[in-house]
Amino acid sequence: REVGAFASRMLRTRRSVIVALLVLHALAAVAGLVVPRLLGWLVDEVAAPGTLVSTVDGLALAVTSVVVVQAIITFFALRMSTIFGQDLLAESREYVVRTVLGLPLSKVESASTGDLVTRVTRDVSTMSMSVRFGLPETVIAGLTTLLTVVAMLVNSWLLTLPLLLTVPLLIIAARRYVKRAPKGYITEGGTYSQINSTFT
């Protein structure tokens, strides 16, 4: 809980970095969705009679350009995520160690060695992974889903209907999971403490 509170404070102080990180990942997702559209136009142009070679070349160049731009944006987005995650990991570990060193000795002695090792290694590392990969992947998945639904609506509302009919089922399943998941994660964390205690 302490590490989570520390992480939320740290995230609030670095809003500009997080916004830049999310914008880069969102741009990469949008660029990824532009490529299929351009390829569709390219196929349509090639199939149409009397298409000029320059038109086909222009569309092929546009596809290549978008793929290169997406690769560059993705590289910088992942680089920024990794650096930010590593900074968060280092500062969180330092915070946990400072907190443990500031506790009364009797409190530290009463905790198992495995519990302390788990807090300093696995818990902090999991939080760092969430910031490094979970946050960007959530943004990319959300944006991709939204743009895909919009693209389907533009193409055919009839094809979009089955997709939209599954949304209530997905919401129910997600709410059910979010309601039950914390207990499972706490149990899993407790087992890692036991394993680390045994190893230690």
JSON list of C-alpha atoms in Angstrom, two decimals:
[
{"chain": "A", "resi": 1, "resn": "ARG", "atom": "CA", "xyz": [0.00, 0.00, 0.00]},
{"chain": "A", "resi": 2, "resn": "GLU", "atom": "CA", "xyz": [2.88, 2.36, 0.92]},
{"chain": "A", "resi": 3, "resn": "VAL", "atom": "CA", "xyz": [4.62, 1.69, -2.39]},
{"chain": "A", "resi": 4, "resn": "GLY", "atom": "CA", "xyz": [1.35, 2.32, -4.26]},
{"chain": "A", "resi": 5, "resn": "ALA", "atom": "CA", "xyz": [0.86, 5.66, -2.48]},
{"chain": "A", "resi": 6, "resn": "PHE", "atom": "CA", "xyz": [4.46, 6.60, -3.26]},
{"chain": "A", "resi": 7, "resn": "ALA", "atom": "CA", "xyz": [3.98, 5.64, -6.93]},
{"chain": "A", "resi": 8, "resn": "SER", "atom": "CA", "xyz": [0.80, 7.71, -7.25]},
{"chain": "A", "resi": 9, "resn": "ARG", "atom": "CA", "xyz": [2.61, 10.73, -5.74]},
{"chain": "A", "resi": 10, "resn": "MET", "atom": "CA", "xyz": [5.49, 10.22, -8.14]},
{"chain": "A", "resi": 11, "resn": "LEU", "atom": "CA", "xyz": [3.15, 9.88, -11.12]},
{"chain": "A", "resi": 12, "resn": "ARG", "atom": "CA", "xyz": [1.41, 13.13, -10.18]},
{"chain": "A", "resi": 13, "resn": "THR", "atom": "CA", "xyz": [4.74, 14.99, -10.09]},
{"chain": "A", "resi": 14, "resn": "ARG", "atom": "CA", "xyz": [5.67, 13.70, -13.57]},
{"chain": "A", "resi": 15, "resn": "ARG", "atom": "CA", "xyz": [2.47, 14.42, -15.44]},
{"chain": "A", "resi": 16, "resn": "SER", "atom": "CA", "xyz": [4.23, 16.01, -18.43]},
{"chain": "A", "resi": 17, "resn": "VAL", "atom": "CA", "xyz": [6.34, 12.87, -18.98]},
{"chain": "A", "resi": 18, "resn": "ILE", "atom": "CA", "xyz": [3.27, 10.64, -18.71]},
{"chain": "A", "resi": 19, "resn": "VAL", "atom": "CA", "xyz": [1.28, 12.84, -21.11]},
{"chain": "A", "resi": 20, "resn": "ALA", "atom": "CA", "xyz": [4.16, 12.78, -23.63]},
{"chain": "A", "resi": 21, "resn": "LEU", "atom": "CA", "xyz": [4.42, 9.00, -23.21]},
{"chain": "A", "resi": 22, "resn": "LEU", "atom": "CA", "xyz": [0.70, 8.49, -23.80]},
{"chain": "A", "resi": 23, "resn": "VAL", "atom": "CA", "xyz": [0.64, 10.88, -26.79]},
{"chain": "A", "resi": 24, "resn": "LEU", "atom": "CA", "xyz": [3.53, 9.01, -28.44]},
{"chain": "A", "resi": 25, "resn": "HIS", "atom": "CA", "xyz": [1.83, 5.64, -27.93]},
{"chain": "A", "resi": 26, "resn": "ALA", "atom": "CA", "xyz": [-1.48, 7.05, -29.21]},
{"chain": "A", "resi": 27, "resn": "LEU", "atom": "CA", "xyz": [0.22, 8.42, -32.35]},
{"chain": "A", "resi": 28, "resn": "ALA", "atom": "CA", "xyz": [1.86, 5.03, -32.94]},
{"chain": "A", "resi": 29, "resn": "ALA", "atom": "CA", "xyz": [-1.54, 3.35, -32.65]},
{"chain": "A", "resi": 30, "resn": "VAL", "atom": "CA", "xyz": [-3.14, 5.81, -35.08]},
{"chain": "A", "resi": 31, "resn": "ALA", "atom": "CA", "xyz": [-0.28, 5.34, -37.56]},
{"chain": "A", "resi": 32, "resn": "GLY", "atom": "CA", "xyz": [-0.79, 1.58, -37.30]},
{"chain": "A", "resi": 33, "resn": "LEU", "atom": "CA", "xyz": [-4.44, 1.99, -38.25]},
{"chain": "A", "resi": 34, "resn": "VAL", "atom": "CA", "xyz": [-3.67, 4.22, -41.24]},
{"chain": "A", "resi": 35, "resn": "VAL", "atom": "CA", "xyz": [-1.64, 1.51, -43.01]},
{"chain": "A", "resi": 36, "resn": "PRO", "atom": "CA", "xyz": [-4.57, -0.89, -43.70]},
{"chain": "A", "resi": 37, "resn": "ARG", "atom": "CA", "xyz": [-6.61, 1.99, -45.14]},
{"chain": "A", "resi": 38, "resn": "LEU", "atom": "CA", "xyz": [-3.77, 3.00, -47.45]},
{"chain": "A", "resi": 39, "resn": "LEU", "atom": "CA", "xyz": [-3.28, -0.63, -48.51]},
{"chain": "A", "resi": 40, "resn": "GLY", "atom": "CA", "xyz": [-7.00, -0.83, -49.31]},
{"chain": "A", "resi": 41, "resn": "TRP", "atom": "CA", "xyz": [-6.74, 2.23, -51.54]},
{"chain": "A", "resi": 42, "resn": "LEU", "atom": "CA", "xyz": [-3.64, 0.77, -53.17]},
{"chain": "A", "resi": 43, "resn": "VAL", "atom": "CA", "xyz": [-5.45, -2.49, -53.99]},
{"chain": "A", "resi": 44, "resn": "ASP", "atom": "CA", "xyz": [-8.47, -0.57, -55.31]},
{"chain": "A", "resi": 45, "resn": "GLU", "atom": "CA", "xyz": [-6.28, 1.58, -57.52]},
{"chain": "A", "resi": 46, "resn": "VAL", "atom": "CA", "xyz": [-4.34, -1.39, -58.89]},
{"chain": "A", "resi": 47, "resn": "ALA", "atom": "CA", "xyz": [-7.60, -3.27, -59.62]},
{"chain": "A", "resi": 48, "resn": "ALA", "atom": "CA", "xyz": [-9.20, -0.27, -61.36]},
{"chain": "A", "resi": 49, "resn": "PRO", "atom": "CA", "xyz": [-8.64, -0.07, -65.14]},
{"chain": "A", "resi": 50, "resn": "GLY", "atom": "CA", "xyz": [-6.57, 2.84, -66.44]},
{"chain": "A", "resi": 51, "resn": "THR", "atom": "CA", "xyz": [-4.80, 3.65, -63.19]},
{"chain": "A", "resi": 52, "resn": "LEU", "atom": "CA", "xyz": [-1.61, 5.60, -63.67]},
{"chain": "A", "resi": 53, "resn": "VAL", "atom": "CA", "xyz": [1.67, 4.09, -62.48]},
{"chain": "A", "resi": 54, "resn": "SER", "atom": "CA", "xyz": [2.45, 7.34, -60.65]},
{"chain": "A", "resi": 55, "resn": "THR", "atom": "CA", "xyz": [-0.75, 6.94, -58.57]},
{"chain": "A", "resi": 56, "resn": "VAL", "atom": "CA", "xyz": [0.21, 3.41, -57.54]},
{"chain": "A", "resi": 57, "resn": "ASP", "atom": "CA", "xyz": [3.78, 4.52, -56.81]},
{"chain": "A", "resi": 58, "resn": "GLY", "atom": "CA", "xyz": [2.50, 7.41, -54.71]},
{"chain": "A", "resi": 59, "resn": "LEU", "atom": "CA", "xyz": [0.26, 5.14, -52.62]},
{"chain": "A", "resi": 60, "resn": "ALA", "atom": "CA", "xyz": [3.07, 2.59, -52.17]},
{"chain": "A", "resi": 61, "resn": "LEU", "atom": "CA", "xyz": [5.37, 5.41, -51.05]},
{"chain": "A", "resi": 62, "resn": "ALA", "atom": "CA", "xyz": [2.69, 6.65, -48.62]},
{"chain": "A", "resi": 63, "resn": "VAL", "atom": "CA", "xyz": [2.34, 3.15, -47.11]},
{"chain": "A", "resi": 64, "resn": "THR", "atom": "CA", "xyz": [6.11, 2.88, -46.72]},
{"chain": "A", "resi": 65, "resn": "SER", "atom": "CA", "xyz": [6.33, 6.37, -45.19]},
{"chain": "A", "resi": 66, "resn": "VAL", "atom": "CA", "xyz": [3.58, 5.66, -42.65]},
{"chain": "A", "resi": 67, "resn": "VAL", "atom": "CA", "xyz": [5.24, 2.36, -41.64]},
{"chain": "A", "resi": 68, "resn": "VAL", "atom": "CA", "xyz": [8.59, 4.13, -41.15]},
{"chain": "A", "resi": 69, "resn": "VAL", "atom": "CA", "xyz": [6.95, 6.96, -39.17]},
{"chain": "A", "resi": 70, "resn": "GLN", "atom": "CA", "xyz": [5.11, 4.40, -37.02]},
{"chain": "A", "resi": 71, "resn": "ALA", "atom": "CA", "xyz": [8.37, 2.54, -36.34]},
{"chain": "A", "resi": 72, "resn": "ILE", "atom": "CA", "xyz": [10.13, 5.76, -35.31]},
{"chain": "A", "resi": 73, "resn": "ILE", "atom": "CA", "xyz": [7.26, 6.89, -33.06]},
{"chain": "A", "resi": 74, "resn": "THR", "atom": "CA", "xyz": [7.01, 3.41, -31.50]},
{"chain": "A", "resi": 75, "resn": "PHE", "atom": "CA", "xyz": [10.76, 3.37, -30.86]},
{"chain": "A", "resi": 76, "resn": "PHE", "atom": "CA", "xyz": [10.69, 6.71, -29.05]},
{"chain": "A", "resi": 77, "resn": "ALA", "atom": "CA", "xyz": [7.51, 5.77, -27.15]},
{"chain": "A", "resi": 78, "resn": "LEU", "atom": "CA", "xyz": [9.02, 2.48, -25.93]},
{"chain": "A", "resi": 79, "resn": "ARG", "atom": "CA", "xyz": [12.34, 4.18, -25.13]},
{"chain": "A", "resi": 80, "resn": "MET", "atom": "CA", "xyz": [10.55, 6.82, -23.06]},
{"chain": "A", "resi": 81, "resn": "SER", "atom": "CA", "xyz": [8.44, 4.13, -21.32]},
{"chain": "A", "resi": 82, "resn": "THR", "atom": "CA", "xyz": [11.53, 2.10, -20.47]},
{"chain": "A", "resi": 83, "resn": "ILE", "atom": "CA", "xyz": [13.50, 5.05, -19.10]},
{"chain": "A", "resi": 84, "resn": "PHE", "atom": "CA", "xyz": [10.52, 6.27, -17.09]},
{"chain": "A", "resi": 85, "resn": "GLY", "atom": "CA", "xyz": [9.85, 2.76, -15.77]},
{"chain": "A", "resi": 86, "resn": "GLN", "atom": "CA", "xyz": [13.49, 2.29, -14.75]},
{"chain": "A", "resi": 87, "resn": "ASP", "atom": "CA", "xyz": [13.51, 5.67, -12.95]},
{"chain": "A", "resi": 88, "resn": "LEU", "atom": "CA", "xyz": [10.31, 4.70, -11.17]},
{"chain": "A", "resi": 89, "resn": "LEU", "atom": "CA", "xyz": [11.77, 1.30, -10.27]},
{"chain": "A", "resi": 90, "resn": "ALA", "atom": "CA", "xyz": [14.97, 2.81, -8.84]},
{"chain": "A", "resi": 91, "resn": "GLU", "atom": "CA", "xyz": [13.18, 5.50, -6.83]},
{"chain": "A", "resi": 92, "resn": "SER", "atom": "CA", "xyz": [10.58, 3.02, -5.54]},
{"chain": "A", "resi": 93, "resn": "ARG", "atom": "CA", "xyz": [13.25, 0.60, -4.34]},
{"chain": "A", "resi": 94, "resn": "GLU", "atom": "CA", "xyz": [15.08, 3.44, -2.62]},
{"chain": "A", "resi": 95, "resn": "TYR", "atom": "CA", "xyz": [11.82, 4.53, -1.02]},
{"chain": "A", "resi": 96, "resn": "VAL", "atom": "CA", "xyz": [11.04, 1.01, 0.24]},
{"chain": "A", "resi": 97, "resn": "VAL", "atom": "CA", "xyz": [14.55, 0.58, 1.66]},
{"chain": "A", "resi": 98, "resn": "ARG", "atom": "CA", "xyz": [14.37, 4.03, 3.34]},
{"chain": "A", "resi": 99, "resn": "THR", "atom": "CA", "xyz": [10.95, 3.14, 4.79]},
{"chain": "A", "resi": 100, "resn": "VAL", "atom": "CA", "xyz": [12.18, -0.22, 6.12]},
{"chain": "A", "resi": 101, "resn": "LEU", "atom": "CA", "xyz": [15.28, 1.41, 7.64]},
{"chain": "A", "resi": 102, "resn": "GLY", "atom": "CA", "xyz": [13.05, 4.02, 9.30]},
{"chain": "A", "resi": 103, "resn": "LEU", "atom": "CA", "xyz": [10.81, 1.41, 10.97]},
{"chain": "A", "resi": 104, "resn": "PRO", "atom": "CA", "xyz": [11.37, 0.32, 14.56]},
{"chain": "A", "resi": 105, "resn": "LEU", "atom": "CA", "xyz": [13.65, -2.73, 14.70]},
{"chain": "A", "resi": 106, "resn": "SER", "atom": "CA", "xyz": [10.99, -4.87, 16.41]},
{"chain": "A", "resi": 107, "resn": "LYS", "atom": "CA", "xyz": [8.61, -4.29, 13.49]},
{"chain": "A", "resi": 108, "resn": "VAL", "atom": "CA", "xyz": [11.27, -5.27, 10.94]},
{"chain": "A", "resi": 109, "resn": "GLU", "atom": "CA", "xyz": [12.26, -8.33, 12.95]},
{"chain": "A", "resi": 110, "resn": "SER", "atom": "CA", "xyz": [8.64, -9.51, 13.13]},
{"chain": "A", "resi": 111, "resn": "ALA", "atom": "CA", "xyz": [8.31, -9.53, 9.33]},
{"chain": "A", "resi": 112, "resn": "SER", "atom": "CA", "xyz": [9.65, -12.56, 7.55]},
{"chain": "A", "resi": 113, "resn": "THR", "atom": "CA", "xyz": [12.77, -12.15, 5.43]},
{"chain": "A", "resi": 114, "resn": "GLY", "atom": "CA", "xyz": [10.87, -13.39, 2.40]},
{"chain": "A", "resi": 115, "resn": "ASP", "atom": "CA", "xyz": [8.20, -10.73, 2.92]},
{"chain": "A", "resi": 116, "resn": "LEU", "atom": "CA", "xyz": [10.81, -7.97, 2.93]},
{"chain": "A", "resi": 117, "resn": "VAL", "atom": "CA", "xyz": [12.59, -9.44, -0.10]},
{"chain": "A", "resi": 118, "resn": "THR", "atom": "CA", "xyz": [9.26, -9.66, -1.95]},
{"chain": "A", "resi": 119, "resn": "ARG", "atom": "CA", "xyz": [8.39, -6.05, -1.18]},
{"chain": "A", "resi": 120, "resn": "VAL", "atom": "CA", "xyz": [11.78, -4.73, -2.32]},
{"chain": "A", "resi": 121, "resn": "THR", "atom": "CA", "xyz": [12.04, -6.89, -5.46]},
{"chain": "A", "resi": 122, "resn": "ARG", "atom": "CA", "xyz": [8.83, -8.32, -6.87]},
{"chain": "A", "resi": 123, "resn": "ASP", "atom": "CA", "xyz": [6.24, -5.74, -5.74]},
{"chain": "A", "resi": 124, "resn": "VAL", "atom": "CA", "xyz": [8.30, -2.75, -6.83]},
{"chain": "A", "resi": 125, "resn": "SER", "atom": "CA", "xyz": [9.21, -4.48, -10.09]},
{"chain": "A", "resi": 126, "resn": "THR", "atom": "CA", "xyz": [5.55, -5.28, -10.81]},
{"chain": "A", "resi": 127, "resn": "MET", "atom": "CA", "xyz": [4.63, -1.63, -10.30]},
{"chain": "A", "resi": 128, "resn": "SER", "atom": "CA", "xyz": [7.42, -0.56, -12.66]},
{"chain": "A", "resi": 129, "resn": "MET", "atom": "CA", "xyz": [6.24, -3.04, -15.32]},
{"chain": "A", "resi": 130, "resn": "SER", "atom": "CA", "xyz": [2.71, -1.65, -15.01]},
{"chain": "A", "resi": 131, "resn": "VAL", "atom": "CA", "xyz": [3.94, 1.85, -15.77]},
{"chain": "A", "resi": 132, "resn": "ARG", "atom": "CA", "xyz": [6.36, 0.72, -18.47]},
{"chain": "A", "resi": 133, "resn": "PHE", "atom": "CA", "xyz": [4.06, -1.63, -20.38]},
{"chain": "A", "resi": 134, "resn": "GLY", "atom": "CA", "xyz": [0.56, -1.72, -18.86]},
{"chain": "A", "resi": 135, "resn": "LEU", "atom": "CA", "xyz": [-0.22, 1.97, -19.18]},
{"chain": "A", "resi": 136, "resn": "PRO", "atom": "CA", "xyz": [0.90, 2.33, -22.83]},
{"chain": "A", "resi": 137, "resn": "GLU", "atom": "CA", "xyz": [-0.75, -0.95, -23.86]},
{"chain": "A", "resi": 138, "resn": "THR", "atom": "CA", "xyz": [-4.02, 0.19, -22.29]},
{"chain": "A", "resi": 139, "resn": "VAL", "atom": "CA", "xyz": [-3.92, 3.44, -24.25]},
{"chain": "A", "resi": 140, "resn": "ILE", "atom": "CA", "xyz": [-3.05, 1.65, -27.50]},
{"chain": "A", "resi": 141, "resn": "ALA", "atom": "CA", "xyz": [-5.75, -0.98, -27.00]},
{"chain": "A", "resi": 142, "resn": "GLY", "atom": "CA", "xyz": [-8.41, 1.62, -26.14]},
{"chain": "A", "resi": 143, "resn": "LEU", "atom": "CA", "xyz": [-7.54, 3.87, -29.06]},
{"chain": "A", "resi": 144, "resn": "THR", "atom": "CA", "xyz": [-7.30, 0.96, -31.50]},
{"chain": "A", "resi": 145, "resn": "THR", "atom": "CA", "xyz": [-10.69, -0.35, -30.36]},
{"chain": "A", "resi": 146, "resn": "LEU", "atom": "CA", "xyz": [-12.33, 3.06, -30.67]},
{"chain": "A", "resi": 147, "resn": "LEU", "atom": "CA", "xyz": [-10.89, 3.75, -34.13]},
{"chain": "A", "resi": 148, "resn": "THR", "atom": "CA", "xyz": [-11.76, 0.23, -35.30]},
{"chain": "A", "resi": 149, "resn": "VAL", "atom": "CA", "xyz": [-15.40, 0.68, -34.27]},
{"chain": "A", "resi": 150, "resn": "VAL", "atom": "CA", "xyz": [-15.50, 4.07, -36.01]},
{"chain": "A", "resi": 151, "resn": "ALA", "atom": "CA", "xyz": [-13.95, 2.55, -39.16]},
{"chain": "A", "resi": 152, "resn": "MET", "atom": "CA", "xyz": [-16.51, -0.28, -39.10]},
{"chain": "A", "resi": 153, "resn": "LEU", "atom": "CA", "xyz": [-19.35, 2.24, -38.73]},
{"chain": "A", "resi": 154, "resn": "VAL", "atom": "CA", "xyz": [-18.01, 4.16, -41.73]},
{"chain": "A", "resi": 155, "resn": "ASN", "atom": "CA", "xyz": [-17.80, 0.96, -43.80]},
{"chain": "A", "resi": 156, "resn": "SER", "atom": "CA", "xyz": [-21.06, -0.72, -42.76]},
{"chain": "A", "resi": 157, "resn": "TRP", "atom": "CA", "xyz": [-23.39, -0.20, -39.82]},
{"chain": "A", "resi": 158, "resn": "LEU", "atom": "CA", "xyz": [-24.73, -3.71, -40.40]},
{"chain": "A", "resi": 159, "resn": "LEU", "atom": "CA", "xyz": [-21.30, -5.25, -39.76]},
{"chain": "A", "resi": 160, "resn": "THR", "atom": "CA", "xyz": [-20.85, -3.03, -36.71]},
{"chain": "A", "resi": 161, "resn": "LEU", "atom": "CA", "xyz": [-24.10, -4.24, -35.11]},
{"chain": "A", "resi": 162, "resn": "PRO", "atom": "CA", "xyz": [-22.78, -7.64, -33.87]},
{"chain": "A", "resi": 163, "resn": "LEU", "atom": "CA", "xyz": [-19.70, -5.90, -32.49]},
{"chain": "A", "resi": 164, "resn": "LEU", "atom": "CA", "xyz": [-21.79, -3.40, -30.54]},
{"chain": "A", "resi": 165, "resn": "LEU", "atom": "CA", "xyz": [-24.10, -6.17, -29.26]},
{"chain": "A", "resi": 166, "resn": "THR", "atom": "CA", "xyz": [-21.12, -7.82, -27.51]},
{"chain": "A", "resi": 167, "resn": "VAL", "atom": "CA", "xyz": [-20.20, -4.63, -25.61]},
{"chain": "A", "resi": 168, "resn": "PRO", "atom": "CA", "xyz": [-22.63, -5.25, -22.68]},
{"chain": "A", "resi": 169, "resn": "LEU", "atom": "CA", "xyz": [-21.23, -8.78, -22.26]},
{"chain": "A", "resi": 170, "resn": "LEU", "atom": "CA", "xyz": [-17.69, -7.44, -22.23]},
{"chain": "A", "resi": 171, "resn": "ILE", "atom": "CA", "xyz": [-18.59, -4.78, -19.66]},
{"chain": "A", "resi": 172, "resn": "ILE", "atom": "CA", "xyz": [-20.21, -7.37, -17.39]},
{"chain": "A", "resi": 173, "resn": "ALA", "atom": "CA", "xyz": [-17.19, -9.70, -17.68]},
{"chain": "A", "resi": 174, "resn": "ALA", "atom": "CA", "xyz": [-14.72, -6.85, -17.03]},
{"chain": "A", "resi": 175, "resn": "ARG", "atom": "CA", "xyz": [-16.63, -5.59, -13.97]},
{"chain": "A", "resi": 176, "resn": "ARG", "atom": "CA", "xyz": [-16.85, -9.12, -12.59]},
{"chain": "A", "resi": 177, "resn": "TYR", "atom": "CA", "xyz": [-13.10, -9.59, -13.07]},
{"chain": "A", "resi": 178, "resn": "VAL", "atom": "CA", "xyz": [-12.18, -6.22, -11.50]},
{"chain": "A", "resi": 179, "resn": "LYS", "atom": "CA", "xyz": [-14.40, -7.00, -8.50]},
{"chain": "A", "resi": 180, "resn": "ARG", "atom": "CA", "xyz": [-12.79, -10.40, -7.82]},
{"chain": "A", "resi": 181, "resn": "ALA", "atom": "CA", "xyz": [-9.21, -9.88, -9.03]},
{"chain": "A", "resi": 182, "resn": "PRO", "atom": "CA", "xyz": [-7.67, -7.97, -6.06]},
{"chain": "A", "resi": 183, "resn": "LYS", "atom": "CA", "xyz": [-8.16, -10.92, -3.70]},
{"chain": "A", "resi": 184, "resn": "GLY", "atom": "CA", "xyz": [-6.39, -13.19, -6.17]},
{"chain": "A", "resi": 185, "resn": "TYR", "atom": "CA", "xyz": [-3.49, -10.77, -6.57]},
{"chain": "A", "resi": 186, "resn": "ILE", "atom": "CA", "xyz": [-3.14, -10.41, -2.78]},
{"chain": "A", "resi": 187, "resn": "THR", "atom": "CA", "xyz": [-3.12, -14.21, -2.40]},
{"chain": "A", "resi": 188, "resn": "GLU", "atom": "CA", "xyz": [-0.54, -14.50, -5.17]},
{"chain": "A", "resi": 189, "resn": "GLY", "atom": "CA", "xyz": [1.65, -11.86, -3.49]},
{"chain": "A", "resi": 190, "resn": "GLY", "atom": "CA", "xyz": [1.38, -13.74, -0.20]},
{"chain": "A", "resi": 191, "resn": "THR", "atom": "CA", "xyz": [2.55, -16.97, -1.83]},
{"chain": "A", "resi": 192, "resn": "TYR", "atom": "CA", "xyz": [5.58, -15.16, -3.27]},
{"chain": "A", "resi": 193, "resn": "SER", "atom": "CA", "xyz": [6.43, -14.04, 0.27]},
{"chain": "A", "resi": 194, "resn": "GLN", "atom": "CA", "xyz": [6.26, -17.66, 1.46]},
{"chain": "A", "resi": 195, "resn": "ILE", "atom": "CA", "xyz": [8.42, -18.85, -1.44]},
{"chain": "A", "resi": 196, "resn": "ASN", "atom": "CA", "xyz": [11.00, -16.13, -0.77]},
{"chain": "A", "resi": 197, "resn": "SER", "atom": "CA", "xyz": [10.98, -16.96, 2.95]},
{"chain": "A", "resi": 198, "resn": "THR", "atom": "CA", "xyz": [11.69, -20.61, 2.13]},
{"chain": "A", "resi": 199, "resn": "PHE", "atom": "CA", "xyz": [14.48, -19.76, -0.28]},
{"chain": "A", "resi": 200, "resn": "THR", "atom": "CA", "xyz": [16.02, -17.22, 2.08]}
]
